[in-house]
PDB file of C-alpha atoms in Angstrom:
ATOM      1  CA  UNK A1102       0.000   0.000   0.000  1.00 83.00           C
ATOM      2  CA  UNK A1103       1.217   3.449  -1.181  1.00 95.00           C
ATOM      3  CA  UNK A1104       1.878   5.854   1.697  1.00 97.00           C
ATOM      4  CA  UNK A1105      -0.725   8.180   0.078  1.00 97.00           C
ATOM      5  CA  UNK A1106      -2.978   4.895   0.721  1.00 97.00           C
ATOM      6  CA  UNK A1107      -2.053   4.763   4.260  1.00 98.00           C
ATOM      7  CA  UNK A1108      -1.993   8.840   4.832  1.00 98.00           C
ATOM      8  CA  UNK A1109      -5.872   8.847   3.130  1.00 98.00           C
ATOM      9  CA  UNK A1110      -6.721   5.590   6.137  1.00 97.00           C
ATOM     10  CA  UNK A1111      -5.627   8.216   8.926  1.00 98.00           C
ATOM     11  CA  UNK A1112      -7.395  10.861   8.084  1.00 98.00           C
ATOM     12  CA  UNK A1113     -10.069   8.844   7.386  1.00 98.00           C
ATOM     13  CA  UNK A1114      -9.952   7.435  10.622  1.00 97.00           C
ATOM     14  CA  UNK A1115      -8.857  10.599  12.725  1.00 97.00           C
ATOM     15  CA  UNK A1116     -11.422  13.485  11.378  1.00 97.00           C
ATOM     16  CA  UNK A1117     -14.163  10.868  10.889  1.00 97.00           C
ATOM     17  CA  UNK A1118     -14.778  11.077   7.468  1.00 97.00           C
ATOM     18  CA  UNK A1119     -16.782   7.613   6.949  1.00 97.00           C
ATOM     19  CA  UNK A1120     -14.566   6.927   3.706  1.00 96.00           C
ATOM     20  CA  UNK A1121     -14.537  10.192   2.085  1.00 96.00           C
ATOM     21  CA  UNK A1122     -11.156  10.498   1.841  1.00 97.00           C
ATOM     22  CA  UNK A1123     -10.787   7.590  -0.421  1.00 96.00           C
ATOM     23  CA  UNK A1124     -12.011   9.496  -3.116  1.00 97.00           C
ATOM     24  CA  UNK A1125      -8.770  12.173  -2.089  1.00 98.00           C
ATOM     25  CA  UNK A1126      -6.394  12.701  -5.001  1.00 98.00           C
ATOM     26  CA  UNK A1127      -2.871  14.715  -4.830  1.00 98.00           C
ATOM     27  CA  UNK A1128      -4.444  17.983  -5.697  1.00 98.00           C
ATOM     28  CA  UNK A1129      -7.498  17.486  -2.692  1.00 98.00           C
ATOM     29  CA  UNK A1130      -6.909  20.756  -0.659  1.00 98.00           C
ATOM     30  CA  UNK A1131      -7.036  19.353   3.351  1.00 97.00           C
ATOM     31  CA  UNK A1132      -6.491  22.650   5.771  1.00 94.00           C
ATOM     32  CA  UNK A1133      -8.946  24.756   5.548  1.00 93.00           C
ATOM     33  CA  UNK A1134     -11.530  22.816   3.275  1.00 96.00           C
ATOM     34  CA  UNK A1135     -11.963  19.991   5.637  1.00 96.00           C
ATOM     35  CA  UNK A1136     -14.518  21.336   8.509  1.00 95.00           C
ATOM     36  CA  UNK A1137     -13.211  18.158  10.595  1.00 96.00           C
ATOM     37  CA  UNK A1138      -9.483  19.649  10.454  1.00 96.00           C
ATOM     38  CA  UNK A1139      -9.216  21.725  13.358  1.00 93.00           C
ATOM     39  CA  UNK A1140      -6.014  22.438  15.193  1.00 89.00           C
ATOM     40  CA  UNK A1141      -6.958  19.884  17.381  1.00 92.00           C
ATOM     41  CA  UNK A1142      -7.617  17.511  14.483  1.00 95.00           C
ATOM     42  CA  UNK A1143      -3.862  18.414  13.106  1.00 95.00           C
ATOM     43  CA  UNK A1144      -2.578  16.843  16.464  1.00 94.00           C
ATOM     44  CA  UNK A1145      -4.461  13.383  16.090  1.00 96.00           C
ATOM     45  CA  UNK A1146      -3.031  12.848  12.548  1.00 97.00           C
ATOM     46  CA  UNK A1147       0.367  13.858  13.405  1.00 97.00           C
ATOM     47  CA  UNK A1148       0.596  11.231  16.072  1.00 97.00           C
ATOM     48  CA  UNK A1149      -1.661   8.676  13.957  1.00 98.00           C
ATOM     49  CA  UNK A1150       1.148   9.317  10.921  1.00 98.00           C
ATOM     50  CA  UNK A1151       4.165   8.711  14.018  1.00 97.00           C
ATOM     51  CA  UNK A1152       2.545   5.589  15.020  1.00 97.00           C
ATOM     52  CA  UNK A1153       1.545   4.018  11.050  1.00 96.00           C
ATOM     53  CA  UNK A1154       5.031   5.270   9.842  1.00 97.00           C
ATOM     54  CA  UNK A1155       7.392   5.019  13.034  1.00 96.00           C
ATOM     55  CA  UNK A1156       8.896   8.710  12.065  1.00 96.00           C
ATOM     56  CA  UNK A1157       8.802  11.531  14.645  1.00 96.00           C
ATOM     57  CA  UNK A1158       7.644  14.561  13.204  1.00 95.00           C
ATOM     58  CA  UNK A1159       8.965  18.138  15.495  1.00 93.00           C
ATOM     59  CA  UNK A1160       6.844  20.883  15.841  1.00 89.00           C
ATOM     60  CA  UNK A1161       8.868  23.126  13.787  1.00 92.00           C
ATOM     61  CA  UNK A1162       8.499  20.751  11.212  1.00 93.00           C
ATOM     62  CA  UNK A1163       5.000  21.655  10.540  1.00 92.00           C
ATOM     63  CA  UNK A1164       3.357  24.985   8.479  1.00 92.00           C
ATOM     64  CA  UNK A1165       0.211  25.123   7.041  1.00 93.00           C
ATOM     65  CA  UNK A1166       1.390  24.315   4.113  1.00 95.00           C
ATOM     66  CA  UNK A1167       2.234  20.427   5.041  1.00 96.00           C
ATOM     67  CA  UNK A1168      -1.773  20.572   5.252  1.00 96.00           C
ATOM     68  CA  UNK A1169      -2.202  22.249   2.393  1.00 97.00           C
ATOM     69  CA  UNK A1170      -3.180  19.871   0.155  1.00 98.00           C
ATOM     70  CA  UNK A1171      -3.197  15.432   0.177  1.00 98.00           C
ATOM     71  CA  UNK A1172      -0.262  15.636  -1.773  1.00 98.00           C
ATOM     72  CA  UNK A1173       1.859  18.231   0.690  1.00 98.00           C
ATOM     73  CA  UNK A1174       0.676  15.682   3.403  1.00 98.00           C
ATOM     74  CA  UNK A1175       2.055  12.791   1.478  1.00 98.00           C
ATOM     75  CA  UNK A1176       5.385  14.252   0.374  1.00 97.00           C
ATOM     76  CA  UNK A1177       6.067  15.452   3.544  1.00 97.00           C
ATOM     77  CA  UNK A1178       5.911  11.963   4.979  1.00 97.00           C
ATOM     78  CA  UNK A1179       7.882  10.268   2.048  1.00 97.00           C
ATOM     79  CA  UNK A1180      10.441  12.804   3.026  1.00 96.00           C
ATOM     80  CA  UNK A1181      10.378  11.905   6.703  1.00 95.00           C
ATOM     81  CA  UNK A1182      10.684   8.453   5.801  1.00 95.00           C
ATOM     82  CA  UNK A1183      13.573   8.898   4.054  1.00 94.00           C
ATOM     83  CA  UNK A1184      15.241  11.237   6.545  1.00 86.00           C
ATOM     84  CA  UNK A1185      15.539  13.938   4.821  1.00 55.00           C
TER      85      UNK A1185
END
């Protein structure tokens, strides 16, 4: 399973979204478009994408713009994964 597979399960399973997000592509904006991603909601999938991935993410790590869109989201943890 592609990591943009696995990213699409979290938020599925964090915000609640019932299996929305399976329809997400690249381009689906997240922040700001998703009424279910709050601040709050930001926490939960950091820490779900920790746990699925085993990466630690900082909190200077993270702008709005990792949320920006599914495909910020997913490159951002491809990039973690390969520790860059």
């Amino acid at each position: 399973m592609s990591s943009m597979e696995q990213i699409k399960g979290v938020l599925d399973t964090v915000l609640g979204l019932n299996g929305r997000s399976a329809a997400f592509e690249a381009s689906t904006p997240l922040l700001g478009h998703l009424p279910e991603l709050d601040s709050m909601a930001v926490v939960g999938i950091l820490t779900a994408l920790e746990e699925q991935f085993g990466i630690a993410v900082d909190d200077d790590e993270i702008s709005a713009e990792t949320f920006e869109t599914l495909g910020s989201l997913t490159t951002f943890v491809d990039q973690k994964l390969a520790g860059a």
